Coordinates of C-alpha atoms and ligand atoms in Angstrom, one line a residue:
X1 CA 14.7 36.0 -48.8
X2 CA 11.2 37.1 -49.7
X3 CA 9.1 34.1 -51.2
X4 CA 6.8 34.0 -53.9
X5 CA 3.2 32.0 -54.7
X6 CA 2.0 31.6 -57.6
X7 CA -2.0 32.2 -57.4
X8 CA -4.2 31.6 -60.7
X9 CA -1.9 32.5 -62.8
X10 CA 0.1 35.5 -60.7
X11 CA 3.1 35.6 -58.9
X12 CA 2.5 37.1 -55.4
X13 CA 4.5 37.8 -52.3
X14 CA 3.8 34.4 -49.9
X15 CA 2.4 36.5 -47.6
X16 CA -0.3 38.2 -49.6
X17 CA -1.1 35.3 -51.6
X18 CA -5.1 34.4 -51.0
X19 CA -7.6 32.8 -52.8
X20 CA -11.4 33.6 -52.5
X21 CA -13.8 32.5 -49.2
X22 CA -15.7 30.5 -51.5
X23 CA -12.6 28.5 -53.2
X24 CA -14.8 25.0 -53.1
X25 CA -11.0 23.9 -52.1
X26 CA -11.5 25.9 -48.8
X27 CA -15.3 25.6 -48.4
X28 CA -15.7 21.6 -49.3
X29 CA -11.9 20.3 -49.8
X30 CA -12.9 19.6 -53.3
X31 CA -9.4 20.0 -54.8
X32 CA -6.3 17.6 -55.1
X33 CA -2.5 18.1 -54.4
X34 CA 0.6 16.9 -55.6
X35 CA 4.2 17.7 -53.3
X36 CA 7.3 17.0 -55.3
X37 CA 10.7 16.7 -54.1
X38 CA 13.9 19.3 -55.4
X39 CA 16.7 18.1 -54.9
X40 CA 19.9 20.2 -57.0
X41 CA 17.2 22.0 -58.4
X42 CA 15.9 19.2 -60.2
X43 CA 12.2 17.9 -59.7
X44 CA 12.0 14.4 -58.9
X45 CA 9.6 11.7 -60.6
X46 CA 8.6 14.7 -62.1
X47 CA 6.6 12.9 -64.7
X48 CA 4.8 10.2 -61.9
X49 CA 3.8 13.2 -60.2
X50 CA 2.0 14.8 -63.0
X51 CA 0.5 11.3 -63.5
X52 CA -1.1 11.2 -60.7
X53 CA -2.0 14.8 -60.6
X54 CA -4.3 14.4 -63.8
X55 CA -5.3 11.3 -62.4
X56 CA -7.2 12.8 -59.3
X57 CA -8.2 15.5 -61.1
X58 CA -9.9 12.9 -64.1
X59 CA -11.1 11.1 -60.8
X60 CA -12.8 13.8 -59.0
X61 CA -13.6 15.5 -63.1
X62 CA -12.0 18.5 -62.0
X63 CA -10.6 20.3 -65.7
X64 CA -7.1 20.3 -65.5
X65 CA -6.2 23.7 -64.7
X66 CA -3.3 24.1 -67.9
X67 CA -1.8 21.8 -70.3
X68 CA 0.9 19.7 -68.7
X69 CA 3.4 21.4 -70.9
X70 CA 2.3 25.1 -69.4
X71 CA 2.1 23.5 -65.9
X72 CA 5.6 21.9 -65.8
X73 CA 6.8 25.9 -66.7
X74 CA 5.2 27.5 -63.9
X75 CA 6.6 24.8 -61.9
X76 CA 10.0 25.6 -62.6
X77 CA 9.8 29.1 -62.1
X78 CA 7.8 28.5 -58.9
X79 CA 11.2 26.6 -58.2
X80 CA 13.2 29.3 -59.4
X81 CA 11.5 32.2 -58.1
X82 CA 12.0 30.9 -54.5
X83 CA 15.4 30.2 -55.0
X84 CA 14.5 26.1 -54.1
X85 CA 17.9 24.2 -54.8
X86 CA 16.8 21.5 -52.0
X87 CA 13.2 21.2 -50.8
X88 CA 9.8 21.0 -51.8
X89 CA 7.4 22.3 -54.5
X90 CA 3.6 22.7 -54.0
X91 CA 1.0 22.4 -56.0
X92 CA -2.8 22.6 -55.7
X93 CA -6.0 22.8 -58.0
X94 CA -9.8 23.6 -56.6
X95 CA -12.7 23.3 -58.7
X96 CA -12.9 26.8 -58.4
X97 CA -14.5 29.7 -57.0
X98 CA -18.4 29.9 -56.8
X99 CA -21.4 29.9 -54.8
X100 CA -21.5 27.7 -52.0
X101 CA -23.4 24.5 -53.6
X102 CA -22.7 21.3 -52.8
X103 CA -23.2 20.2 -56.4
X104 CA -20.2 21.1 -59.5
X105 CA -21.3 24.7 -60.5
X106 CA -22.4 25.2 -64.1
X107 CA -19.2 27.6 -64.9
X108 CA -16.0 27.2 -63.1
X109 CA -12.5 27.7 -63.8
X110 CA -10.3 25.3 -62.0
X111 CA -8.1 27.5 -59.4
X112 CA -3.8 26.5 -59.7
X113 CA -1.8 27.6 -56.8
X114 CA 1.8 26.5 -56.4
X115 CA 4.4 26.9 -53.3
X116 CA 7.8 26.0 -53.4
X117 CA 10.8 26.3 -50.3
X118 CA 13.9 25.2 -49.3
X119 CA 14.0 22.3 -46.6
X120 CA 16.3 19.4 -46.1
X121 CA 14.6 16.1 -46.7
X122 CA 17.6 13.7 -46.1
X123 CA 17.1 14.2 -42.6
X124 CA 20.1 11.8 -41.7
X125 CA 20.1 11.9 -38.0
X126 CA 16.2 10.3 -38.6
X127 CA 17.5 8.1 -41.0
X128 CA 20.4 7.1 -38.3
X129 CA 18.4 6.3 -35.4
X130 CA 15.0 5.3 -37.0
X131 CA 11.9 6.6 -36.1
X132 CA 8.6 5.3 -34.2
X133 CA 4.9 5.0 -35.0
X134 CA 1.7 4.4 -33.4
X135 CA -1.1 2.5 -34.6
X136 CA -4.8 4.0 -35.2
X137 CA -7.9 3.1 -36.6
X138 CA -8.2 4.0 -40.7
X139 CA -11.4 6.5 -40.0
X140 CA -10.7 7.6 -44.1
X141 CA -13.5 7.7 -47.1
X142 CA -13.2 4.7 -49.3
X143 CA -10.9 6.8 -52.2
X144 CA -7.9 7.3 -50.6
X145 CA -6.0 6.5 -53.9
X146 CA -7.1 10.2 -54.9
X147 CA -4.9 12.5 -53.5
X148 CA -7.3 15.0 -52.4
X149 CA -6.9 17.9 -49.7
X150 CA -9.4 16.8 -47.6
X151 CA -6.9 15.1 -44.8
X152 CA -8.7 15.8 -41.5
X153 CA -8.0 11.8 -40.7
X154 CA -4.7 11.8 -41.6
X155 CA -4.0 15.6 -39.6
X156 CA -5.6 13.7 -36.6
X157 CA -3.6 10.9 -37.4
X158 CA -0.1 13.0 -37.3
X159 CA -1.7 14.8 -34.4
X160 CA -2.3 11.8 -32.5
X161 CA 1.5 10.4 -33.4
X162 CA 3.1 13.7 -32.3
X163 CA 1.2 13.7 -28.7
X164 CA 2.8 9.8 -28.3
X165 CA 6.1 11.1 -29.3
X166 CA 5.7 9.5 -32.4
X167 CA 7.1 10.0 -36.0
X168 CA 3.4 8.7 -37.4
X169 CA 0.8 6.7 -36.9
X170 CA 0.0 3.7 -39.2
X171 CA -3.6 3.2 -39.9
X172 CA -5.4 -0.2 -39.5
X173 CA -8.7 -1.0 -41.6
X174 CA -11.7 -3.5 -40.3
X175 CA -10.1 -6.4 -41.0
X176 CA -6.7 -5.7 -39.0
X177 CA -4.6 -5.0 -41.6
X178 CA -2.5 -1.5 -41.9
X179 CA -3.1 0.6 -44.9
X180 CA -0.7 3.1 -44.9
X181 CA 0.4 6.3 -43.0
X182 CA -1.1 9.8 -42.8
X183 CA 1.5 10.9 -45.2
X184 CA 3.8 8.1 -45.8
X185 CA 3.5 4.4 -47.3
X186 CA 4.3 1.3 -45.4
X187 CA 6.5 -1.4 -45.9
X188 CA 7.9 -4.3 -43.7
X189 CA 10.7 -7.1 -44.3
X190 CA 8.9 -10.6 -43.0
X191 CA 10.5 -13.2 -41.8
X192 CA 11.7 -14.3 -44.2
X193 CA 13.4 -11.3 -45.9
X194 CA 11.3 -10.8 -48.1
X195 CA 10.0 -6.9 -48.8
X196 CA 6.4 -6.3 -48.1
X197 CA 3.8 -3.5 -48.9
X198 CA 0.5 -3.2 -49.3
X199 CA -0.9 -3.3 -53.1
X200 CA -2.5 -0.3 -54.6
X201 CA -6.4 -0.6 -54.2
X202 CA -8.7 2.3 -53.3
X203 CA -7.8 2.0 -49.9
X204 CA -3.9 3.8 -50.0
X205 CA -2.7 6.7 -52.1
X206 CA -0.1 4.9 -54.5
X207 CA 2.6 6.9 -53.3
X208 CA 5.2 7.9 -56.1
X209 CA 8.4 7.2 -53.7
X210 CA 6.8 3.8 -53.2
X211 CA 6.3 3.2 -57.2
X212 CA 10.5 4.6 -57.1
X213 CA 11.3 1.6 -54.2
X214 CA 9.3 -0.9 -56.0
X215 CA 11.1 -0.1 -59.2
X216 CA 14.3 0.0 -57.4
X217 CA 13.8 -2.9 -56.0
X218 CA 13.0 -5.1 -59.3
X219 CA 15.7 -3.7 -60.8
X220 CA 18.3 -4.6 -58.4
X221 CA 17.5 -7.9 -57.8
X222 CA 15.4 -7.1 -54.2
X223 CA 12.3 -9.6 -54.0
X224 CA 9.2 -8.1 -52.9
X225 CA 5.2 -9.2 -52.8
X226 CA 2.6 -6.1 -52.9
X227 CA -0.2 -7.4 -50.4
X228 CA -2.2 -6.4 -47.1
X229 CA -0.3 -6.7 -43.9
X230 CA -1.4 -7.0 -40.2
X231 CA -0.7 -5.4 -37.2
X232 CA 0.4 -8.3 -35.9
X233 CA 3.2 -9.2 -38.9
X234 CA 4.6 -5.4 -38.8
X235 CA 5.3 -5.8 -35.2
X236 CA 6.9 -9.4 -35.3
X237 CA 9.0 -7.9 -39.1
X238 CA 12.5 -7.9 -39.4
X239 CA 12.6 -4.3 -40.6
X240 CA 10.3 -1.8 -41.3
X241 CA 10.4 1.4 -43.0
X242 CA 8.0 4.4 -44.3
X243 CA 8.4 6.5 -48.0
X244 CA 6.9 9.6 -49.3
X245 CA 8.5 12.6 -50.8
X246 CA 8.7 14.5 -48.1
X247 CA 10.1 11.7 -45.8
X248 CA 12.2 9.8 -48.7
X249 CA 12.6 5.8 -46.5
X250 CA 13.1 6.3 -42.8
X251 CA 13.9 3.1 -40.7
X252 CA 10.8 2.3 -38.2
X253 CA 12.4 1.0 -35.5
X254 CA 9.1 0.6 -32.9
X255 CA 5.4 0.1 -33.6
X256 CA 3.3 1.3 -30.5
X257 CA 5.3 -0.8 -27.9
X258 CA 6.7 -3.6 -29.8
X259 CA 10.6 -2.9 -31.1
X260 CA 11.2 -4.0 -34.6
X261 CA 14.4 -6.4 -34.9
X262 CA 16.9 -5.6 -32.9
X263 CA 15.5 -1.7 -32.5
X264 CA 18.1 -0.6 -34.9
X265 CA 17.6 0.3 -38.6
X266 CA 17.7 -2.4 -40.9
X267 CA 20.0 -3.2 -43.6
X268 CA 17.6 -3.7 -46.3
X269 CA 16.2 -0.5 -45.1
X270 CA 19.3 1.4 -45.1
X271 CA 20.2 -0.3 -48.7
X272 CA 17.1 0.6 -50.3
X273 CA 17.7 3.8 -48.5
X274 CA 20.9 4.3 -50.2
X275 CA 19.7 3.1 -53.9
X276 CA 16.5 6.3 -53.1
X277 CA 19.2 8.6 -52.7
X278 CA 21.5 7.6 -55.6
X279 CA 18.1 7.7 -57.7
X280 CA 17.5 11.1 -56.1
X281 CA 21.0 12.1 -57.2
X282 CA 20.7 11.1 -60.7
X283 CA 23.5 8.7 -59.9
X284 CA 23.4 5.2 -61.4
X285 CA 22.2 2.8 -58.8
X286 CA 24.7 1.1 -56.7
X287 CA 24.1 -2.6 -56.8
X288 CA 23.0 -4.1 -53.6
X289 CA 26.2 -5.8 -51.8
Ligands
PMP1 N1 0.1 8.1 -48.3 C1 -0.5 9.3 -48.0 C2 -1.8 9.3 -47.3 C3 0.2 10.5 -48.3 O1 -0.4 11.7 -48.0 C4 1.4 10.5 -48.9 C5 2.2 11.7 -49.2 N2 1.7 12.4 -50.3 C6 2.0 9.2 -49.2 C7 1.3 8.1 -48.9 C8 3.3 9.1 -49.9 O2 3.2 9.5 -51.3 P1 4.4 10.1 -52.1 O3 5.5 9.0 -52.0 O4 3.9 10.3 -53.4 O5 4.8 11.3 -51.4

């Protein structure tokens, strides 16, 4: 099946659909992103997703491209035009096209383009046997909570993680503690059982399946602290686990050498796991047993 892009404001065969060599997105990553999840042909955390969208964009004052109204149409007929019933819809905004100057040009018209196609994000056989990561230095800029396109960290990052063998490599800041993934958000169970992530400060993207967990959580009686975390905790947790749209929450089973628990998912993993995909599904949250 042929797919389609939507390119400031057309609909294009994929494989024709270009922007301009001087899109400041392609010449000085000055543009944000947002990847949603479609699951039954429904987006999910639609509205968090927006959220965040005109957040980066306010954050980097990039006009917003259209009303939300407008955008959440194209959207869904990005969605429909590519057929998506299960998979992933993608969205970007530039600052535009014009001269190459580092500074905002005078006149610019913010550029929209939007992918969507059909994947399968549950991924069970992941989810099954857990995955591993590595652990790298955090070499980001100090706004990672704006999620902008320029990811050459986090694509060396991933790159890094896939030579190991890896599923992704957790970054580490100055002061030992891990921020988050290239694409994902961490989380660990101490101890004690008690859930773990790091809190929202400049130095993570707030990650909208990781605002879903936390809410989860709260509302099914699963206690949980935001704070920093070190290398040294992750390794010695109970469980550990990664979110993100694309990845939903996969089971870490190993951190560089050291095996996490007994090397087998967790069960407060797998539970919170279970109550993503029920709030995926639309379902009504199964209570944790
Ligand atoms: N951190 C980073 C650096 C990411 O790129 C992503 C994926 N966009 C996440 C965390 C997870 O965010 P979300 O749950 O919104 O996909």
């Amino acid at each position: 099946m042929s797919r389609v892009a939507y390119v400031e404001g057309q609909y294009l065969p994929h494989r024709r659909a270009a922007v301009h060599i001087e899109d400041r997105g392609y010449q000085f990553s000055d543009g944000v992103y947002e990847v949603i999840a479609v699951e039954g042909g429904r987006l999910i955390d639609e509205e968090s997703h927006l959220d965040r969208l005109e957040r980066s964009l306010r954050e980097l004052r990039i006009a917003p491209p259209l009303s939300r109204r407008s955008l959440t149409i194209v959207m869904r007929e990005v969605v429909r035009r590519n057929r998506v019933v299960n998979g992933i819809l993608y969205i970007q905004a530039t600052r535009g096209t014009a001269p190459r100057e580092h500074a905002f040009p005078a006149q610019n018209k913010t550029a929209l383009v939007m992918t969507a196609r059909q994947t399968d994000l549950h991924r069970e056989r992941l989810a099954q046997d857990g995955v591993t990561v590595i652990t790298i230095p955090d070499i980001r800029w100090r706004r990672c909570d704006i999620k902008s396109v320029s990811l050459l960290p986090n694509v060396l990052g991933k790159q890094a993680a896939q030579e190991a063998g890896a599923f992704e490599a957790w970054q580490i800041d100055r002061d030992g503690f891990i921020t988050e993934g290239t694409s994902t958000n961490a989380w660990i169970v101490g101890r004690d059982g008690l859930l773990i992530t790091r809190s929202t400060d400049t130095a993570i993207l707030g990650g909208i399946t990781r605002l879903s967990v936390l809410d989860l959580a709260r509302r099914n009686g699963v206690e949980f602290v935001e704070r920093p975390f070190t290398v040294g905790e992750a390794k010695a947790a109970r469980e550990a686990f990664l979110t993100s749209t694309t990845s939903l929450v996969l089971p870490v089973v190993r951190i560089d050498d050291a095996v996490v628990g007994n090397g087998k998912p967790g069960s407060l993993t797998l539970k919170i796991r279970d109550l993503y995909l029920a709030h995926m599904a639309g379902a009504p949250a199964p209570h944790l047993g």
